[in-house]
Short mmCIF file of C-alpha atoms in Angstrom, two decimals:
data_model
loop_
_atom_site.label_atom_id
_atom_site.label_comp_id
_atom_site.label_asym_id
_atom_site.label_seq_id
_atom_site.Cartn_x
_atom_site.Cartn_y
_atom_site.Cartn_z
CA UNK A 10 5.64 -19.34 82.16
CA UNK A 11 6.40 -21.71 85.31
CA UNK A 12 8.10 -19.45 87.86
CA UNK A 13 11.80 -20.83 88.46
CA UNK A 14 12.57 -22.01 92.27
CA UNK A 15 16.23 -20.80 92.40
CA UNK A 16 16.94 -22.24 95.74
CA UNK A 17 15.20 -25.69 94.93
CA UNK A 18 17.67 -25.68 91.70
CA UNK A 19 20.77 -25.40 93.84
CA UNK A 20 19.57 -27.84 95.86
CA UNK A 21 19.21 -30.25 94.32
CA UNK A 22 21.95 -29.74 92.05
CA UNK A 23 24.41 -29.65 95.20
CA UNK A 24 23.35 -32.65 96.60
CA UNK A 25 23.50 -34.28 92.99
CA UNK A 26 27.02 -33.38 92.89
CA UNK A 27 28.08 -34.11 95.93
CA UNK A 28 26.84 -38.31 96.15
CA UNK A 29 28.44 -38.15 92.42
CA UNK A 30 31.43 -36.91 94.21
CA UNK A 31 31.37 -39.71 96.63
CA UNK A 32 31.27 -42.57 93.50
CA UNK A 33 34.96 -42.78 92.66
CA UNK A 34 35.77 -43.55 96.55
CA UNK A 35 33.23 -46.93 96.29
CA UNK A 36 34.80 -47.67 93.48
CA UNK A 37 38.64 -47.80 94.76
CA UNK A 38 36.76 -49.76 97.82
CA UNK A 39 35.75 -52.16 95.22
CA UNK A 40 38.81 -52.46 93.57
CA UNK A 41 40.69 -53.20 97.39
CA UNK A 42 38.17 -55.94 97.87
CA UNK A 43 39.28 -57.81 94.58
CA UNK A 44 36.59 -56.78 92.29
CA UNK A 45 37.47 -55.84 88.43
CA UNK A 46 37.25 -53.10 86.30
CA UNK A 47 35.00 -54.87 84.24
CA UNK A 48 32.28 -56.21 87.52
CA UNK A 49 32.25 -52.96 89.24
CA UNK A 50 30.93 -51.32 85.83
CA UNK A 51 28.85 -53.74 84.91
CA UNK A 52 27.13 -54.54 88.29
CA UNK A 53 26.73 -50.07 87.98
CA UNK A 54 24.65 -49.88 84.94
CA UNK A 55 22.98 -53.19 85.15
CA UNK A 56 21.17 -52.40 87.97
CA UNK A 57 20.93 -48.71 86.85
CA UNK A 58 19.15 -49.66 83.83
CA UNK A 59 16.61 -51.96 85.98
CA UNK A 60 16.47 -48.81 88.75
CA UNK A 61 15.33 -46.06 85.95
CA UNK A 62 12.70 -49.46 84.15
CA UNK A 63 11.16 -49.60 87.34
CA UNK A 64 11.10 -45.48 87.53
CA UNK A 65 10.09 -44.96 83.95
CA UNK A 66 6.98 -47.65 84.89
CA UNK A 67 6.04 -45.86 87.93
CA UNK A 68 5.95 -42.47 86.15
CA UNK A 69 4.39 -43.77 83.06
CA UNK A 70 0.85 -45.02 85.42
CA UNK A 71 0.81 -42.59 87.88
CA UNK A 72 1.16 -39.43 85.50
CA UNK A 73 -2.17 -37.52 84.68
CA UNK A 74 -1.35 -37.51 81.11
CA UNK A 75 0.31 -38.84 78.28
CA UNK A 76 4.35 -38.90 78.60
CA UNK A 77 5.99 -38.22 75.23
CA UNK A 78 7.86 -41.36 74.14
CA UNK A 79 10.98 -40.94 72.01
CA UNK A 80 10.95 -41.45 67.94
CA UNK A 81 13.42 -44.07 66.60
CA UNK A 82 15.78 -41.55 64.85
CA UNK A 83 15.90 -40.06 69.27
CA UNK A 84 16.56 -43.65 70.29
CA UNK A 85 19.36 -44.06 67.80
CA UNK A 86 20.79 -40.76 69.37
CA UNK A 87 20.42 -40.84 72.57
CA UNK A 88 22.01 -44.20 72.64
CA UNK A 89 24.44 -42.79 70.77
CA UNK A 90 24.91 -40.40 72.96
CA UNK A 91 24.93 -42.49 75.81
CA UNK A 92 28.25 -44.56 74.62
CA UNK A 93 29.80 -41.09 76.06
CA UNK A 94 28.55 -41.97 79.35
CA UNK A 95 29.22 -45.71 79.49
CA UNK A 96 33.19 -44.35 78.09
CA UNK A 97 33.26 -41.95 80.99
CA UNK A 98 32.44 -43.77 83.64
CA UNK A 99 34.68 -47.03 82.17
CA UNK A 100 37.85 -44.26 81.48
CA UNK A 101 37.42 -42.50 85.14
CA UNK A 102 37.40 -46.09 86.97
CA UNK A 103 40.57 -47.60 85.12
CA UNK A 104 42.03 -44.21 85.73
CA UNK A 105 41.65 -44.88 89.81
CA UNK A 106 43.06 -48.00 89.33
CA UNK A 107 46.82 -46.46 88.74
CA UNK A 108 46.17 -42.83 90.56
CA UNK A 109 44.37 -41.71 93.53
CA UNK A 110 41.16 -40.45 93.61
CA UNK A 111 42.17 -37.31 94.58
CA UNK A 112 44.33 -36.71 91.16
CA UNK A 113 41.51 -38.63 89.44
CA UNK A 114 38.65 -36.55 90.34
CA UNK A 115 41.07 -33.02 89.21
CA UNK A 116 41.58 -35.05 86.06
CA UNK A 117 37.83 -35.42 85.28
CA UNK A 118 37.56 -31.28 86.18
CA UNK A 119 39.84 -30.81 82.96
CA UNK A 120 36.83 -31.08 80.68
CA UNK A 121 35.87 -27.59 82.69
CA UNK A 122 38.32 -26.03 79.68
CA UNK A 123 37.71 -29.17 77.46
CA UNK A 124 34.24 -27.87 77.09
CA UNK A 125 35.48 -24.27 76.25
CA UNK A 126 37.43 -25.26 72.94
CA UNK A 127 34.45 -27.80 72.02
CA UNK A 128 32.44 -25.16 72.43
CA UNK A 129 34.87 -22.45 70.50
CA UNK A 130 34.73 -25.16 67.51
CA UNK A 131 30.95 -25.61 67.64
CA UNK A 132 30.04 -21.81 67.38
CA UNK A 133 33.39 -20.99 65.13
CA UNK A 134 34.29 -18.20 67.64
CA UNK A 135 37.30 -18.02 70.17
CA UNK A 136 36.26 -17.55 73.62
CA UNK A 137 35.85 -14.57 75.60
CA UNK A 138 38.99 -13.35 77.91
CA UNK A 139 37.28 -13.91 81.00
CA UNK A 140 37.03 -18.05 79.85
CA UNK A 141 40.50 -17.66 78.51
CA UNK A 142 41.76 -16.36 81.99
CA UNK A 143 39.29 -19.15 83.72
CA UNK A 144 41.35 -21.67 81.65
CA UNK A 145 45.16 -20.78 82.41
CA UNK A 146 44.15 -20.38 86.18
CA UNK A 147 42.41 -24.13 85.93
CA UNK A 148 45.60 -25.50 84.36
CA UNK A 149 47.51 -23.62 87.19
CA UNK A 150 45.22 -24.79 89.82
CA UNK A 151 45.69 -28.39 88.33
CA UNK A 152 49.51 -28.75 88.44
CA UNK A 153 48.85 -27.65 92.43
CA UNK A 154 45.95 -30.07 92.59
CA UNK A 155 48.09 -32.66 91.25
CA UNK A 156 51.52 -31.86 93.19
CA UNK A 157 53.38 -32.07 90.01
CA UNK A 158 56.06 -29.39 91.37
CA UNK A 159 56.79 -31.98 94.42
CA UNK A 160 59.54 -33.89 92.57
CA UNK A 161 59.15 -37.01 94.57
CA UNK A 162 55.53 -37.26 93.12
CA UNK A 163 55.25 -40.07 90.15
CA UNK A 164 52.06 -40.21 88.72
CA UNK A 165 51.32 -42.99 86.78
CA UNK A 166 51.03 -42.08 82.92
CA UNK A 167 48.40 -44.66 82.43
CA UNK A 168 45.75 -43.42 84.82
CA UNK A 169 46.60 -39.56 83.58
CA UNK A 170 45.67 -40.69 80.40
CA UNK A 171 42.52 -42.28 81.27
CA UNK A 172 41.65 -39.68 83.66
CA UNK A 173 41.81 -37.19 80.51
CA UNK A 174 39.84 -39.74 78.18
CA UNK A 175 37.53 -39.72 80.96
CA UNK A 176 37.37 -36.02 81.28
CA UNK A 177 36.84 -35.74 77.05
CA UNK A 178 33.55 -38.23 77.16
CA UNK A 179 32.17 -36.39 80.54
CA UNK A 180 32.28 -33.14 78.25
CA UNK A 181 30.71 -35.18 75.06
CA UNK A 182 28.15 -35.85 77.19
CA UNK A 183 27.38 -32.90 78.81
CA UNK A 184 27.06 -31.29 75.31
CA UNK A 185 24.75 -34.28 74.18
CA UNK A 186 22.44 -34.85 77.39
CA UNK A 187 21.69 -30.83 77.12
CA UNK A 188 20.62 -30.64 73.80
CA UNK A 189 19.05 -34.28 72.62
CA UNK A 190 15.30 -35.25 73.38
CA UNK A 191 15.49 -32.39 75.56
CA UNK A 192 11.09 -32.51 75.52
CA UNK A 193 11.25 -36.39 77.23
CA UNK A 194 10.91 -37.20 80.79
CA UNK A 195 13.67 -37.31 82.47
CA UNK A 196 13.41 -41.21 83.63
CA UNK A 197 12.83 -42.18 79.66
CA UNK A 198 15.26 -40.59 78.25
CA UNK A 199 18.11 -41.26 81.10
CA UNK A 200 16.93 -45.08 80.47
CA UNK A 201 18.12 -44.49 77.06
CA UNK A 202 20.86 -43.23 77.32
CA UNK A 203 22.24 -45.41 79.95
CA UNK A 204 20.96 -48.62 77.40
CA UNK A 205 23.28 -47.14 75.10
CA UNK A 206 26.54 -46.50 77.64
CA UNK A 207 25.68 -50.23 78.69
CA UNK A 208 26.97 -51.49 75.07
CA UNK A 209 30.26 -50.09 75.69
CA UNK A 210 30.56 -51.55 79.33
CA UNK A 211 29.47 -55.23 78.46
CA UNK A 212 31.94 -54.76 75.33
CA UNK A 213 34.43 -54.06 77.67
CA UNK A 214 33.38 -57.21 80.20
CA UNK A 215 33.41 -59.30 77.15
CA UNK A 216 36.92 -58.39 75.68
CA UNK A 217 38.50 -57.87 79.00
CA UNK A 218 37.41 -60.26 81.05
CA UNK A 219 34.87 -63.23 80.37
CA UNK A 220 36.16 -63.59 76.22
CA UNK A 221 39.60 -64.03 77.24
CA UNK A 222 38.60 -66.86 79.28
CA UNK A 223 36.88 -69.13 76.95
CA UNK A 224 38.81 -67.95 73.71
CA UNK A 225 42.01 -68.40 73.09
CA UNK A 226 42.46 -66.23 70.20
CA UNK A 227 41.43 -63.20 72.23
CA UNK A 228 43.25 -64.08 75.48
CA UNK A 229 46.12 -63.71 72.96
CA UNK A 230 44.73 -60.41 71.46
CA UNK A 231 44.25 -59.38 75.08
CA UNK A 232 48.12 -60.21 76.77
CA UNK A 233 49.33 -57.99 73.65
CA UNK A 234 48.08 -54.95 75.71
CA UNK A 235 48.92 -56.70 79.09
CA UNK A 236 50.41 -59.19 80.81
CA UNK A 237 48.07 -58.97 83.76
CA UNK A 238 46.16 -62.21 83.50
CA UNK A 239 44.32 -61.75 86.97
CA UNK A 240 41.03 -60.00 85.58
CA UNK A 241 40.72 -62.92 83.38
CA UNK A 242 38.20 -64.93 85.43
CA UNK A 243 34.58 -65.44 86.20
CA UNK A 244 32.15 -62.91 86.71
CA UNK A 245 31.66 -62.62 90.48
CA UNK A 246 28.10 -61.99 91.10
CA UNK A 247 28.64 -60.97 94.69
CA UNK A 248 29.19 -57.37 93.44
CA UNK A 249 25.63 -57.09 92.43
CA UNK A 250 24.92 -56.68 96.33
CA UNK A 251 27.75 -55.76 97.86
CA UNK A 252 28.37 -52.60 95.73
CA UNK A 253 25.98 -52.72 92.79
CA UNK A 254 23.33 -50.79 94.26
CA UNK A 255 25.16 -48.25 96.01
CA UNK A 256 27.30 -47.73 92.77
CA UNK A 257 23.48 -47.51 90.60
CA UNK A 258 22.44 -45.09 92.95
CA UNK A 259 25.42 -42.98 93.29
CA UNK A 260 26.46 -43.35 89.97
CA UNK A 261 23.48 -43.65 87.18
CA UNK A 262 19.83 -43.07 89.19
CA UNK A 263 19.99 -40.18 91.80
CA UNK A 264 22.43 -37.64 90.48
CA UNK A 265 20.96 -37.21 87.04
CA UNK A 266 17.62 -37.39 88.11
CA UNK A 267 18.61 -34.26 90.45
CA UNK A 268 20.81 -32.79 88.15
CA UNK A 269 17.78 -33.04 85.40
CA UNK A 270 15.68 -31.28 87.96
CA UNK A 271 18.20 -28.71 89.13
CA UNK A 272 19.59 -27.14 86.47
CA UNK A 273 16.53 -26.04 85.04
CA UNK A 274 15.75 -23.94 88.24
CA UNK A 275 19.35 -23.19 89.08
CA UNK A 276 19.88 -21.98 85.41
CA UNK A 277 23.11 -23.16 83.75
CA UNK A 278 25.50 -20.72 85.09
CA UNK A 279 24.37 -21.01 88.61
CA UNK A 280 23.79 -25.07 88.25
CA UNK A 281 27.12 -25.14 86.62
CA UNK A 282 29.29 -23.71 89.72
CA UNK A 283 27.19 -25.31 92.35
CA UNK A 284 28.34 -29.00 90.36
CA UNK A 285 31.54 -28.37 90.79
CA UNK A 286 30.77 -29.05 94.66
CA UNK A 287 31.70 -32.85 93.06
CA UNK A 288 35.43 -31.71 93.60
CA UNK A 289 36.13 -30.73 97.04
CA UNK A 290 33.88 -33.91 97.88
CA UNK A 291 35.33 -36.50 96.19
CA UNK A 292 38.64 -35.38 97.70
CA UNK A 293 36.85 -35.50 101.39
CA UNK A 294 35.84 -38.60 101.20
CA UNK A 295 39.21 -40.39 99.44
CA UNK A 296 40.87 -38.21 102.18
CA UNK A 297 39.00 -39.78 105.10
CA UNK A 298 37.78 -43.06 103.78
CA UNK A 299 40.73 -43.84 102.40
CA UNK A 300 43.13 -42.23 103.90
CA UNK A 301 44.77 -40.65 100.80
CA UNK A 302 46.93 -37.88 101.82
CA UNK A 303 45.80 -34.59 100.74
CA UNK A 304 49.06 -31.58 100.97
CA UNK A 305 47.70 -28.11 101.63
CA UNK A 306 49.24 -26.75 98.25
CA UNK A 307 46.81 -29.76 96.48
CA UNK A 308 44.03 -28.09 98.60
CA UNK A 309 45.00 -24.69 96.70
CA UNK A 310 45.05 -26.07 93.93
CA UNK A 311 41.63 -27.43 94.06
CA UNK A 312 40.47 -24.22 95.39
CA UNK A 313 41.55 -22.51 92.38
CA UNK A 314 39.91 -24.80 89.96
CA UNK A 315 36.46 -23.91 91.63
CA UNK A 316 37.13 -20.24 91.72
CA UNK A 317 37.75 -20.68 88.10
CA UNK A 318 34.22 -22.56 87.36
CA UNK A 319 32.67 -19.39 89.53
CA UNK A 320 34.59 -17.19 87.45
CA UNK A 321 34.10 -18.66 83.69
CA UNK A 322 29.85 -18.81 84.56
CA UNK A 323 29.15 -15.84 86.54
CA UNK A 324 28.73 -13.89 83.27
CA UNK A 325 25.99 -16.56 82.33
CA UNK A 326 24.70 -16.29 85.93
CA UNK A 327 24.73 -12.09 85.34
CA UNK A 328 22.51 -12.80 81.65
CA UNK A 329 19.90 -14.88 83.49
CA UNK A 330 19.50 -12.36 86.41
CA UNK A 331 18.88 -9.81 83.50
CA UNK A 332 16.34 -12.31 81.60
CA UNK A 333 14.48 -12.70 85.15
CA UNK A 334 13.89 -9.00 85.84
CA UNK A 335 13.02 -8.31 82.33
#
């Protein structure tokens, strides 16, 4: 059996976390320079999916041996599968579009506990007290995190509720990416996936953006949910270069590529608390970037949602110790 390289797994799974971490603040850059919803997504997975083709063909002639390619009934799956990811990443950006990044990224944390029921409904079996307790003190640490007991703070009910959609299809696809195809590369079956999350982002560009536009039957569809007519333009190609790549790598190529690589050696206990490194970055970087302001009771807050992560996987962490000695 390969020998596990505990310190390459955190890592890699740190530094994975922490670029993902930096994502959301790009995006609100994006969204200050006049790019949509709709272009900054796109412009993401577009050149994503042509980052991980070029991977994939790199891998696939300079491997020794024959890479396992996926059977139709995986490819239906994983793109499946990968609608989850396209949902999240669509869900999270709206989200910043009405909240800060700050109260986004806590948002997207929720599916720390979101996990914990899916899980509790999966294996018909309520969880343990210690994930209980980890639960009421990440709800606790959220209401901090959010500054919900300031009464002159007004968060926007629209990006709360995306930020919680978003937080639902991270944890679908969590559960999905960890037990699908788990015997293919990691380039092939991330390309996959990320084909299938593209469906649900070039639906979206379609009926929110370039549709509207040339029909009007769905512009009219479309102002029943809005009357924001603004996104209802061109595609502006100049995203492609001015934050397409950066959002690719940040977003789709490098941190599931290290996170692939990580967890394995980390373990999932271990990976699972270093990944929640995403938190306290994507805070840092709103904070300084963009000069959101940051209270010190929100900084407690977020502090006790990563004591909470520590807490609900160091039993995991404890069972993998055992496994190693043993």
């Amino acid at each position: 059996m390969k020998k596990k390289n505990i310190f390459k797994g955190v890592l890699f799974v740190g530094i994975g976390a922490s670029i993902y971490g930096m994502l959301a603040t790009f995006v609100k850059l994006a969204y200050q320079d006049g790019y949509t919803t709709s272009e900054v997504t796109t412009s993401q997975f577009v050149l994503g999916i042509l980052g991980l083709l070029i991977l994939n063909f790199i891998q696939t002639i300079t491997s020794k041996k024959a890479l396992p390619s996926p059977s139709s009934k995986e490819i239906r799956d994983l793109m499946l599968a990968g609608t989850s990811l396209g949902c999240t990443s669509l869900f999270y950006y709206i989200a910043v579009q009405y909240i800060n990044v700050s109260v986004a990224i806590v948002l997207l944390m929720q599916s720390v506990w979101f996990s914990v029921v899916v899980e509790s409904f999966m294996i018909r079996k309520l969880p343990n007290t210690r994930k209980v307790v980890s639960v009421i003190i990440v709800l606790i640490g959220t209401v901090l995190a959010t500054n919900l007991i300031n009464s002159k703070v007004e968060l926007d009910w629209k990006g709360v509720f995306w930020g919680l959609m978003a937080a639902a299809s991270y944890t679908l696809t969590m559960f999905t990416s960890n037990t699908l195809a788990t015997h293919l590369p990691v380039f092939r079956k991330s390309f996959v996936m990320l084909c299938g999350g593209s469906i649900v982002i070039f639906a979206f560009l379609f009926f929110a953006q370039i549709g509207p536009l040339y029909f009007d039957g769905l512009r009219s569809v479309y102002l029943n949910f809005t009357e924001n007519t603004e996104h209802i333009r061109a595609f502006d190609y100049s995203i492609l270069w001015k934050y397409g790549l950066i959002l690719s790598l940040f977003g789709t190529i490098i941190p599931p590529v290290l996170f692939n690589v990580g967890f394995p050696n980390a373990g999932l206990g271990l990976g699972s608390i270093v990944s929640s490194l995403e938190l306290p970055v994507s805070v840092t970087m709103a904070f300084v970037l963009l000069g959101e302001e940051v209270v010190f009771i929100q900084w407690i807050g977020i502090a006790l949602i990563l004591f909470a992560i520590v807490l609900m996987n160091l039993p995991a962490q404890k069972e993998y110790n055992v496994a190693e000695l043993s």
